[in-house]
């Protein structure tokens, strides 16, 4: 599936989806859950790095 296809499926601009993939932006919880459902992964994976950064301070 292309970024364009996935972005359309999620109803977000391709640039937004691409920025999620590149780690520039983080999806909203709702969008993270949508992506996770499609990919059959845990939605919290999108926020794990933020949790680790917070807990190490």
mmCIF file with all atom_site columns, C-alpha atoms in Angstrom:
data_model
loop_
_atom_site.group_PDB
_atom_site.id
_atom_site.type_symbol
_atom_site.label_atom_id
_atom_site.label_alt_id
_atom_site.label_comp_id
_atom_site.label_asym_id
_atom_site.label_entity_id
_atom_site.label_seq_id
_atom_site.pdbx_PDB_ins_code
_atom_site.Cartn_x
_atom_site.Cartn_y
_atom_site.Cartn_z
_atom_site.occupancy
_atom_site.B_iso_or_equiv
_atom_site.pdbx_formal_charge
_atom_site.auth_seq_id
_atom_site.auth_comp_id
_atom_site.auth_asym_id
_atom_site.auth_atom_id
_atom_site.pdbx_PDB_model_num
ATOM 1  C CA . UNK A 1 1  ? 0.000  0.000  0.000  1.00 0.00 ? 1  UNK A CA 1
ATOM 2  C CA . UNK A 1 2  ? 1.347  3.420  -0.889 1.00 0.00 ? 2  UNK A CA 1
ATOM 3  C CA . UNK A 1 3  ? 1.439  6.409  1.429  1.00 0.00 ? 3  UNK A CA 1
ATOM 4  C CA . UNK A 1 4  ? -1.197 7.969  -0.752 1.00 0.00 ? 4  UNK A CA 1
ATOM 5  C CA . UNK A 1 5  ? -3.496 4.948  -0.418 1.00 0.00 ? 5  UNK A CA 1
ATOM 6  C CA . UNK A 1 6  ? -3.005 4.759  3.342  1.00 0.00 ? 6  UNK A CA 1
ATOM 7  C CA . UNK A 1 7  ? -3.544 8.500  3.793  1.00 0.00 ? 7  UNK A CA 1
ATOM 8  C CA . UNK A 1 8  ? -6.760 8.298  1.794  1.00 0.00 ? 8  UNK A CA 1
ATOM 9  C CA . UNK A 1 9  ? -7.938 5.346  3.875  1.00 0.00 ? 9  UNK A CA 1
ATOM 10 C CA . UNK A 1 10 ? -7.333 7.392  7.049  1.00 0.00 ? 10 UNK A CA 1
ATOM 11 C CA . UNK A 1 11 ? -8.754 10.576 5.541  1.00 0.00 ? 11 UNK A CA 1
ATOM 12 C CA . UNK A 1 12 ? -5.584 12.599 6.172  1.00 0.00 ? 12 UNK A CA 1
ATOM 13 C CA . UNK A 1 13 ? -3.304 14.486 3.769  1.00 0.00 ? 13 UNK A CA 1
ATOM 14 C CA . UNK A 1 14 ? -0.409 12.472 2.336  1.00 0.00 ? 14 UNK A CA 1
ATOM 15 C CA . UNK A 1 15 ? 2.015  14.964 3.881  1.00 0.00 ? 15 UNK A CA 1
ATOM 16 C CA . UNK A 1 16 ? 0.563  14.274 7.328  1.00 0.00 ? 16 UNK A CA 1
ATOM 17 C CA . UNK A 1 17 ? 0.847  10.531 6.898  1.00 0.00 ? 17 UNK A CA 1
ATOM 18 C CA . UNK A 1 18 ? 4.405  10.864 5.565  1.00 0.00 ? 18 UNK A CA 1
ATOM 19 C CA . UNK A 1 19 ? 5.390  12.968 8.583  1.00 0.00 ? 19 UNK A CA 1
ATOM 20 C CA . UNK A 1 20 ? 4.131  10.189 10.884 1.00 0.00 ? 20 UNK A CA 1
ATOM 21 C CA . UNK A 1 21 ? 6.281  7.656  9.049  1.00 0.00 ? 21 UNK A CA 1
ATOM 22 C CA . UNK A 1 22 ? 9.306  9.948  9.247  1.00 0.00 ? 22 UNK A CA 1
ATOM 23 C CA . UNK A 1 23 ? 8.803  10.561 12.969 1.00 0.00 ? 23 UNK A CA 1
ATOM 24 C CA . UNK A 1 24 ? 8.376  14.300 12.452 1.00 0.00 ? 24 UNK A CA 1
ATOM 25 C CA . UNK A 1 25 ? 4.826  14.273 13.821 1.00 0.00 ? 25 UNK A CA 1
ATOM 26 C CA . UNK A 1 26 ? 2.818  11.903 15.988 1.00 0.00 ? 26 UNK A CA 1
ATOM 27 C CA . UNK A 1 27 ? -0.722 10.937 15.040 1.00 0.00 ? 27 UNK A CA 1
ATOM 28 C CA . UNK A 1 28 ? -3.619 11.726 17.327 1.00 0.00 ? 28 UNK A CA 1
ATOM 29 C CA . UNK A 1 29 ? -4.727 8.887  19.564 1.00 0.00 ? 29 UNK A CA 1
ATOM 30 C CA . UNK A 1 30 ? -7.766 8.320  17.351 1.00 0.00 ? 30 UNK A CA 1
ATOM 31 C CA . UNK A 1 31 ? -5.666 8.118  14.176 1.00 0.00 ? 31 UNK A CA 1
ATOM 32 C CA . UNK A 1 32 ? -3.069 5.943  15.913 1.00 0.00 ? 32 UNK A CA 1
ATOM 33 C CA . UNK A 1 33 ? -5.846 3.525  16.822 1.00 0.00 ? 33 UNK A CA 1
ATOM 34 C CA . UNK A 1 34 ? -7.096 3.490  13.212 1.00 0.00 ? 34 UNK A CA 1
ATOM 35 C CA . UNK A 1 35 ? -3.610 2.787  11.856 1.00 0.00 ? 35 UNK A CA 1
ATOM 36 C CA . UNK A 1 36 ? -3.022 0.113  14.477 1.00 0.00 ? 36 UNK A CA 1
ATOM 37 C CA . UNK A 1 37 ? -6.270 -1.628 13.656 1.00 0.00 ? 37 UNK A CA 1
ATOM 38 C CA . UNK A 1 38 ? -5.403 -1.714 9.955  1.00 0.00 ? 38 UNK A CA 1
ATOM 39 C CA . UNK A 1 39 ? -1.852 -2.978 10.611 1.00 0.00 ? 39 UNK A CA 1
ATOM 40 C CA . UNK A 1 40 ? -2.871 -5.262 13.497 1.00 0.00 ? 40 UNK A CA 1
ATOM 41 C CA . UNK A 1 41 ? -0.433 -3.666 15.953 1.00 0.00 ? 41 UNK A CA 1
ATOM 42 C CA . UNK A 1 42 ? -0.742 -1.985 19.356 1.00 0.00 ? 42 UNK A CA 1
ATOM 43 C CA . UNK A 1 43 ? -1.675 1.670  18.954 1.00 0.00 ? 43 UNK A CA 1
ATOM 44 C CA . UNK A 1 44 ? 0.573  2.714  21.850 1.00 0.00 ? 44 UNK A CA 1
ATOM 45 C CA . UNK A 1 45 ? 3.653  2.011  19.730 1.00 0.00 ? 45 UNK A CA 1
ATOM 46 C CA . UNK A 1 46 ? 3.266  5.507  18.297 1.00 0.00 ? 46 UNK A CA 1
ATOM 47 C CA . UNK A 1 47 ? 3.810  7.013  21.735 1.00 0.00 ? 47 UNK A CA 1
ATOM 48 C CA . UNK A 1 48 ? 6.400  4.670  23.292 1.00 0.00 ? 48 UNK A CA 1
ATOM 49 C CA . UNK A 1 49 ? 9.337  7.016  22.625 1.00 0.00 ? 49 UNK A CA 1
ATOM 50 C CA . UNK A 1 50 ? 7.508  9.863  24.398 1.00 0.00 ? 50 UNK A CA 1
ATOM 51 C CA . UNK A 1 51 ? 6.897  7.677  27.444 1.00 0.00 ? 51 UNK A CA 1
ATOM 52 C CA . UNK A 1 52 ? 10.549 6.613  27.562 1.00 0.00 ? 52 UNK A CA 1
ATOM 53 C CA . UNK A 1 53 ? 11.772 10.213 27.273 1.00 0.00 ? 53 UNK A CA 1
ATOM 54 C CA . UNK A 1 54 ? 9.457  11.339 30.063 1.00 0.00 ? 54 UNK A CA 1
ATOM 55 C CA . UNK A 1 55 ? 10.378 8.501  32.416 1.00 0.00 ? 55 UNK A CA 1
ATOM 56 C CA . UNK A 1 56 ? 14.131 9.023  31.991 1.00 0.00 ? 56 UNK A CA 1
ATOM 57 C CA . UNK A 1 57 ? 14.039 12.665 33.107 1.00 0.00 ? 57 UNK A CA 1
#
